[in-house]
Every structure is written in structure tokens, then in C-alpha cells.
mmCIF file of C-alpha atoms in Angstrom:
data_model
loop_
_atom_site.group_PDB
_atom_site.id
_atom_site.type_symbol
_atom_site.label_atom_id
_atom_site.label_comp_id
_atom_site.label_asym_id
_atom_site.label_seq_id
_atom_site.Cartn_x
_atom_site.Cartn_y
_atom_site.Cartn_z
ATOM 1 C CA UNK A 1 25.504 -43.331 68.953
ATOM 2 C CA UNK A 2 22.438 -44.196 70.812
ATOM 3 C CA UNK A 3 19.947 -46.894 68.561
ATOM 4 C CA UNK A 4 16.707 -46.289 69.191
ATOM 5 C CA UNK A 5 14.264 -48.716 69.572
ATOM 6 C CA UNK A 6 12.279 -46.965 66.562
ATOM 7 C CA UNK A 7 15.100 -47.415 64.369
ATOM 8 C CA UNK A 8 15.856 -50.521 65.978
ATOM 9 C CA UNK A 9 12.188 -52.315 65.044
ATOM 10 C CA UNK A 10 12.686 -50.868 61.335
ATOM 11 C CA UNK A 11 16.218 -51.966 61.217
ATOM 12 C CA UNK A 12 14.743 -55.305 61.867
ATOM 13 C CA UNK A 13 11.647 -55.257 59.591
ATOM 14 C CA UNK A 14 14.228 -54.439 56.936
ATOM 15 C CA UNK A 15 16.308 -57.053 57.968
ATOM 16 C CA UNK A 16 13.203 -59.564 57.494
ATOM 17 C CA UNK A 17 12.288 -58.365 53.787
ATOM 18 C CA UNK A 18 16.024 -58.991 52.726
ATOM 19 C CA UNK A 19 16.940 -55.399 52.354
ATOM 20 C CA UNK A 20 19.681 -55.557 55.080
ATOM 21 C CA UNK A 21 22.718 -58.318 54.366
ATOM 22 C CA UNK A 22 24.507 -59.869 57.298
ATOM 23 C CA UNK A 23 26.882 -57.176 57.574
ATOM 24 C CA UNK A 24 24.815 -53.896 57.782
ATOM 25 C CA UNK A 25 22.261 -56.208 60.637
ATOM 26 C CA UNK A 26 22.540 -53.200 63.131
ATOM 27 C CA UNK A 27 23.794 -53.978 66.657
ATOM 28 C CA UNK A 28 20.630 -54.523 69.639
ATOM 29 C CA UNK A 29 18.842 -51.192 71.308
ATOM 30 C CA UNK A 30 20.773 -49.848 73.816
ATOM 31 C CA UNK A 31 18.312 -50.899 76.446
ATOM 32 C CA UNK A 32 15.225 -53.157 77.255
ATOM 33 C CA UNK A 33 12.515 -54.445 77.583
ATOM 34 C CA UNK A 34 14.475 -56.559 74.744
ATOM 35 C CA UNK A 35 13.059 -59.480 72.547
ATOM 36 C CA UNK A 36 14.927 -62.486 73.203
ATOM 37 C CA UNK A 37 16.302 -62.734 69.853
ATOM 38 C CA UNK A 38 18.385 -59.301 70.719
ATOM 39 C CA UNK A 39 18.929 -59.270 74.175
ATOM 40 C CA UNK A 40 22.331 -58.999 75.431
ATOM 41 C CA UNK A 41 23.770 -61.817 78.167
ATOM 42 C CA UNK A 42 23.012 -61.408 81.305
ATOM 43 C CA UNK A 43 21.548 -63.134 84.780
ATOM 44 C CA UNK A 44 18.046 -63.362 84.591
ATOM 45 C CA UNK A 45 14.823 -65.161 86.382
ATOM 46 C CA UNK A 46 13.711 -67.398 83.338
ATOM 47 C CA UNK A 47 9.780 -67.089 84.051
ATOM 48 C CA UNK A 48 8.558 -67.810 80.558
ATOM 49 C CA UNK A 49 7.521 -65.178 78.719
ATOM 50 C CA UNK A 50 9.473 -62.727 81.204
ATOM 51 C CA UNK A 51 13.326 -62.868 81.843
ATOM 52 C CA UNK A 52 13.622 -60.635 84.990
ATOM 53 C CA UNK A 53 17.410 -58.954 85.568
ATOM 54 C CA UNK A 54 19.105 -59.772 88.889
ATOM 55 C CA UNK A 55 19.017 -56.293 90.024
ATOM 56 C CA UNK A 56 20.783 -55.615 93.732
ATOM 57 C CA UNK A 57 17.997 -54.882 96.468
ATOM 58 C CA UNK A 58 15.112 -55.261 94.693
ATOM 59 C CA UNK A 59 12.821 -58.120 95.059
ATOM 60 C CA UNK A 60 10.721 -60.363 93.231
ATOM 61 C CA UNK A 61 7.254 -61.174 94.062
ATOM 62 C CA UNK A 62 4.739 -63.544 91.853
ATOM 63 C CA UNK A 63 1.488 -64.786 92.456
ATOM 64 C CA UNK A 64 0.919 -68.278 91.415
ATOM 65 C CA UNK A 65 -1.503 -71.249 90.999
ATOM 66 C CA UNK A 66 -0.661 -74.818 91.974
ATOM 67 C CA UNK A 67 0.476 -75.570 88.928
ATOM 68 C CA UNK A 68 3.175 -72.895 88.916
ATOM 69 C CA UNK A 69 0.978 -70.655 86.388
ATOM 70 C CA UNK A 70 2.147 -66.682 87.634
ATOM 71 C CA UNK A 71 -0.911 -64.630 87.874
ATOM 72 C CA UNK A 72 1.399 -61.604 89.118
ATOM 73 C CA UNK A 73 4.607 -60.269 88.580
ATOM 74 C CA UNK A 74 5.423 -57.179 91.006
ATOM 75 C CA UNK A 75 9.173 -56.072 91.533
ATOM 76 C CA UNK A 76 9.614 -54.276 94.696
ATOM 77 C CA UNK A 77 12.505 -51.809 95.800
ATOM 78 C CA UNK A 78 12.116 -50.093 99.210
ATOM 79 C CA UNK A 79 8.906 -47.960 99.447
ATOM 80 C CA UNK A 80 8.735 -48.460 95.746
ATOM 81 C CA UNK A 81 6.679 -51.368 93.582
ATOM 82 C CA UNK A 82 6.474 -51.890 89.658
ATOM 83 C CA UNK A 83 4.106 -54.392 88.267
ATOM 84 C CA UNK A 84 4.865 -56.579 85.218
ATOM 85 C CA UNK A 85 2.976 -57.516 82.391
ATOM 86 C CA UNK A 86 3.679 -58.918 79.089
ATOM 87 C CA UNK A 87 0.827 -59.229 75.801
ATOM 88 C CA UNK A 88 0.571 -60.625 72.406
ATOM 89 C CA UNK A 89 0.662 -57.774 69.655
ATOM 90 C CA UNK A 90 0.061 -57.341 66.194
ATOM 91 C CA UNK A 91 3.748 -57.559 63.966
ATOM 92 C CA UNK A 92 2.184 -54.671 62.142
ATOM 93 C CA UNK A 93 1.761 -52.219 64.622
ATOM 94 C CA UNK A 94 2.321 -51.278 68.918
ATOM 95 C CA UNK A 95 -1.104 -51.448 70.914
ATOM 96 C CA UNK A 96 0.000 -49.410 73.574
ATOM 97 C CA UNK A 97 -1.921 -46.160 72.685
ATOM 98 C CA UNK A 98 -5.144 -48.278 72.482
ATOM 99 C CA UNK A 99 -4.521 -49.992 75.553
ATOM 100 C CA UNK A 100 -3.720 -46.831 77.288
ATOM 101 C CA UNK A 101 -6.917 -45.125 76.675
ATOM 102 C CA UNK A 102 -8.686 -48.387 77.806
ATOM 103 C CA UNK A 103 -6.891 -48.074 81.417
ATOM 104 C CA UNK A 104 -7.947 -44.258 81.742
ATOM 105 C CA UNK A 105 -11.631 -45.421 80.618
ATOM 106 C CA UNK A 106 -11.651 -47.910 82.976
ATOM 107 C CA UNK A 107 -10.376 -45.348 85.858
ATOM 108 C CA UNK A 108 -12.565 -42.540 84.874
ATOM 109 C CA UNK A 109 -15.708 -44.983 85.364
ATOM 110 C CA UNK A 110 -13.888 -46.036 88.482
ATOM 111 C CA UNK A 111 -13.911 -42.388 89.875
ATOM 112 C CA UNK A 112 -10.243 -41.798 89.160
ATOM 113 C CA UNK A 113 -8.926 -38.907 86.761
ATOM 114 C CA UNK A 114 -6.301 -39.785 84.858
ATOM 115 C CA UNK A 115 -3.766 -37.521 83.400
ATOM 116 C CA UNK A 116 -1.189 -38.165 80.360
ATOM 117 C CA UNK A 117 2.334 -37.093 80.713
ATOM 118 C CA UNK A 118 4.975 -37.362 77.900
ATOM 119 C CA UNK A 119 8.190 -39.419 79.977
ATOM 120 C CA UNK A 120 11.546 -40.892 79.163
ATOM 121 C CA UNK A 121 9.099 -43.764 77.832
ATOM 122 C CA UNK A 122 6.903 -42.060 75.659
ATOM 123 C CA UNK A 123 3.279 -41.116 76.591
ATOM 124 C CA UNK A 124 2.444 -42.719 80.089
ATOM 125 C CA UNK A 125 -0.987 -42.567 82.335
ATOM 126 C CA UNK A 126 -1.092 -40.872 85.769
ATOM 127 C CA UNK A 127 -3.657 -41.602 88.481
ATOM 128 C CA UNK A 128 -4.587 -41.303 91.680
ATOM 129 C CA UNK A 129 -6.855 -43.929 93.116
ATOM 130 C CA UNK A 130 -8.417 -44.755 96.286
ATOM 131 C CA UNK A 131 -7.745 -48.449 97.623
ATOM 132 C CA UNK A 132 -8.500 -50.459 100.921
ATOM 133 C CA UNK A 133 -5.044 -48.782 102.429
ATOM 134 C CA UNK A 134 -5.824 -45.370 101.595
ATOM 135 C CA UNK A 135 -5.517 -43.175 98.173
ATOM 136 C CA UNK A 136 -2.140 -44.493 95.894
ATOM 137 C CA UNK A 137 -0.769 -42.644 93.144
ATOM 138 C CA UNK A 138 -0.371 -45.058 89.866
ATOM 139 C CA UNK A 139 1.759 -44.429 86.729
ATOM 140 C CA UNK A 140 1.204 -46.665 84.069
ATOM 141 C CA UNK A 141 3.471 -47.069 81.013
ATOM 142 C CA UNK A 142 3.940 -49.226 77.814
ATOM 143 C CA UNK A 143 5.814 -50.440 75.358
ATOM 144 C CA UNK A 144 6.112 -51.784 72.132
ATOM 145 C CA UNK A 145 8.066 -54.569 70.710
ATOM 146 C CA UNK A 146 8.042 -56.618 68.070
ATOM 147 C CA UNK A 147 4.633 -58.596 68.428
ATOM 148 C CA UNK A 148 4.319 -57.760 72.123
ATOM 149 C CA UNK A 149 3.769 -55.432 74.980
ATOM 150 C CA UNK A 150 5.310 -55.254 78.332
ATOM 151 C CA UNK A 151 2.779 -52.974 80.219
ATOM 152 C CA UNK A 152 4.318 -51.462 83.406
ATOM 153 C CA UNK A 153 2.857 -49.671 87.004
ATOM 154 C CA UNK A 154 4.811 -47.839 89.203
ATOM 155 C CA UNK A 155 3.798 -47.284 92.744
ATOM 156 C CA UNK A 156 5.260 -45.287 95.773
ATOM 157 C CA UNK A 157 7.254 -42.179 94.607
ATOM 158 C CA UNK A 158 8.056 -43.794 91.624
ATOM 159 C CA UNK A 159 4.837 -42.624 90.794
ATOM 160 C CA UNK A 160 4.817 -39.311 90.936
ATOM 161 C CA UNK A 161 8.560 -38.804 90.496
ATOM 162 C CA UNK A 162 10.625 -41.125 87.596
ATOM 163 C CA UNK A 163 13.664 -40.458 89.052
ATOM 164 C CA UNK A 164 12.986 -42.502 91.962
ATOM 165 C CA UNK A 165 12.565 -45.353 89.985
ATOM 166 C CA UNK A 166 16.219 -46.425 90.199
ATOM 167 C CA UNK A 167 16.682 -50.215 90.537
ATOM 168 C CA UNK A 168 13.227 -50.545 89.294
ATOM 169 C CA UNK A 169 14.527 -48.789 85.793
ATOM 170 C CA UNK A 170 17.341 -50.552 85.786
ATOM 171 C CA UNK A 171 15.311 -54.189 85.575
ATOM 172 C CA UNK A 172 12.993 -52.190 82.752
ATOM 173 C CA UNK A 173 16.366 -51.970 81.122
ATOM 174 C CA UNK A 174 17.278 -55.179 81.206
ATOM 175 C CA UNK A 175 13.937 -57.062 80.957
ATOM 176 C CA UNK A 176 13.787 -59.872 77.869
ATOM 177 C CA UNK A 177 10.562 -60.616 76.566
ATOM 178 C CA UNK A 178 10.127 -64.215 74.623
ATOM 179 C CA UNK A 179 7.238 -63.876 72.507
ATOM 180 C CA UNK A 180 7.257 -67.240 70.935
ATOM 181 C CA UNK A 181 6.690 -68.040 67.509
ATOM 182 C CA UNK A 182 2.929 -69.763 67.848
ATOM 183 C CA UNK A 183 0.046 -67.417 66.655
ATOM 184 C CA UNK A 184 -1.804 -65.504 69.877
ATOM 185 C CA UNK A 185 -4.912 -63.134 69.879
ATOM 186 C CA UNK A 186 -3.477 -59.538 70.150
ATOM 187 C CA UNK A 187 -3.626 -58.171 73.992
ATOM 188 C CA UNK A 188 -4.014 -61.961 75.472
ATOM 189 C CA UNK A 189 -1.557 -62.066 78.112
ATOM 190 C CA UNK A 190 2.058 -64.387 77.510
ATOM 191 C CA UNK A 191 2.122 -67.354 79.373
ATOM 192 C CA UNK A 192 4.092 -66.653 82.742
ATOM 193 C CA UNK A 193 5.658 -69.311 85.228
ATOM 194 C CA UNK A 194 7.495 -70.152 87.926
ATOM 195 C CA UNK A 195 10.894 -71.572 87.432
ATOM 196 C CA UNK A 196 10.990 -75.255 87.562
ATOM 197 C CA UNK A 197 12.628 -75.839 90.313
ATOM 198 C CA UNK A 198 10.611 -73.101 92.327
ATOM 199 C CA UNK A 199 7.669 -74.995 90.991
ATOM 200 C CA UNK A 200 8.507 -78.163 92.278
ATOM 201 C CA UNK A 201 9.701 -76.843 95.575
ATOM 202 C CA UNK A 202 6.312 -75.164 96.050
ATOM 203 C CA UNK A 203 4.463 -78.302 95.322
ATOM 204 C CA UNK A 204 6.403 -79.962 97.722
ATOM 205 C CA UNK A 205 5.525 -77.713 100.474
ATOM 206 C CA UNK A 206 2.313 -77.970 99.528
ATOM 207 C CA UNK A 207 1.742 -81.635 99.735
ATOM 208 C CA UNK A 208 3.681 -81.712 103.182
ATOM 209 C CA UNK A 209 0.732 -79.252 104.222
ATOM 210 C CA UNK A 210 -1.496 -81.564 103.368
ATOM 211 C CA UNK A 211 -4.772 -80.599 103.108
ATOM 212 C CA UNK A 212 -6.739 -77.230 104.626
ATOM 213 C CA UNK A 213 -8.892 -77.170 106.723
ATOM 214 C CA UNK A 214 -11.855 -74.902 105.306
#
């Protein structure tokens, strides 16, 4: 039997308030974004508040500062491209729908329609905008977890057509969000960066640059 993530999050609030003992804790949802406290084993890139699934053939591309803080997070497969984000949430309640009618505010006053579509994720935002490179279609999902929310956008065909997703799905699957226990405003992004020893590599190539010439 498939555990849904609904069930899953009241399972757990349950579990919290005592009403569940140790042996009726139901087992984790059957697929991610997972909080670390349920997520199954796996190889992952650690990058803080994002554990990204090694996935075959698709890539991993972040935008950094010097100090190794990510700015970015965009998984790329092919012709295809899903950008990352992770935010603090209330435990009460998901902020996705909120959020979501931000984005197609923000696109309408941009010049861009936006269109809702019910998908395998629940209710998700479709676009089509015009960019330096030409018009790009954008779907943008969400979703809730327990005191966060891993906001997603698809590029490419993945856009327009969810089954082309593929190994970009897959690391959705298998994504592990870690929250963190200290108190956060609700939508302020988690802290994202770059594995240590990617941190110190980059410094180092940095400092045998020297400096630039502006």
C-alpha cells in the first residue's frame, strides 16, 4: 500500500502529540522530497539544506559566492533543466498555494499568462515567458513538508510534457530536505552550500587566480 505524504505528515503530527506508540510509527512516504528525519539511505550531494540523489546523466549545477554560499541550484538532464529551491514554513500549515499565486502575480505583471494545471504533484503553474534566448515554457511546482518547501521549475519539454521529466523526477524522488531545528521566518530561503571540500577546492583556484583585472 502506497503512504501518502498526507497521511504521512498526520501520521507524524500524531506521532508528536503521543497518540502513536513506537510500534504503530508508520514506515517513511514512498517517495521524496523527504525530511531528513525519514529519508531512506542513499548517495546524496550533502549541500546543506538540500541532499541531491546521484541520479545517472544528470548534472548538477550551483551558483556560488566566495564563501561557498549556493545562490542556485539547477539540475540538468539533456535538453531538460529543473531548478531547486528549499523555504522555511509554518509547522501548522503548507505555503505552497500562497506562494503559487505570488509567482503567477508576479508573471501576469511581467506580461506572462499563467495557467494552473492539476499534476502528479498537486496543483502546479504553467507559463510561457519571453527571455534574452527567445520565449521558454516554465512549470513551476511545490511542495509541502513538515516546516518547509522545496519549490521546483521545469524547463525544456519537461515543461510542457511531465513525462519527460525522467531523471529529473527521479532526483524529486529522492531529494532530502534538512530543515533544522532553529526558528526561521516562513518563506526565507534554507541556507544552501557547497560541500566542503568543493568549497575549499574553489577557494584554492581562486587564490591561484589571483586577483582580476577590472
Amino acid at each position: 500500500m502506497i503512504f501518502s505524504r498526507k497521511r504521512a505528515d498526520e501520521a507524524r503530527q500524531a506521532r508528536d502529540n503521543g497518540v502513536l506508540d513506537a510500534e504503530e510509527t508508520p514506515a517513511a512516504p514512498a517517495r521524496g522530497p523527504y525530511d531528513v528525519s525519514e529519508a531512506p539511505e542513499a548517495p546524496r550531494l550533502d549541500l546543506g539544506s538540500l541532499q541531491i540523489p546521484a541520479v545517472p546523466d544528470v548534472e548538477v549545477r550551483v551558483q556560488a559566492d566566495p564563501q561557498g554560499v549556493i545562490q542556485q541550484v539547477v539540475l540538468v538532464h539533456g535538453q531538460n533543466a529543473l531548478q531547486l529551491g528549499v523555504f522555511a514554513a509554518p509547522r501548522s500549515e503548507g505555503i505552497w498555494d500562497e506562494v503559487r499565486e505570488e509567482i503567477r502575480t508576479s508573471l501576469f505583471n511581467d506580461g506572462a499568462a499563467a495557467q494552473e494545471v492539476e499534476g502528479e504533484r498537486g496543483t502546479e503553474l504553467r507559463a510561457r515567458v519571453r527571455t534574452p534566448d527567445g520565449v521558454t515554457d516554465l512549470r513551476f511546482i511545490g511542495i509541502d513538508g513538515p516546516r518547509w518547501m522545496v519549490r521546483g521549475v521545469f524547463q525544456g519539454q519537461a515543461a510542457t510534457d511531465p513525462a519527460a521529466a525522467g531523471p529529473l523526477a527521479a532526483c524529486l524522488d529522492g531529494l532530502v530536505v534538512d530543515r533544522g531545528h532553529e526558528a526561521k521566518p516562513v518563506r526565507e530561503p534554507l541556507p544552501l552550500r557547497l560541500p566542503r571540500e568543493v568549497a575549499e577546492q574553489q577557494a584554492a583556484e581562486q587564490q591561484a587566480a589571483g586577483p582580476q583585472e577590472v
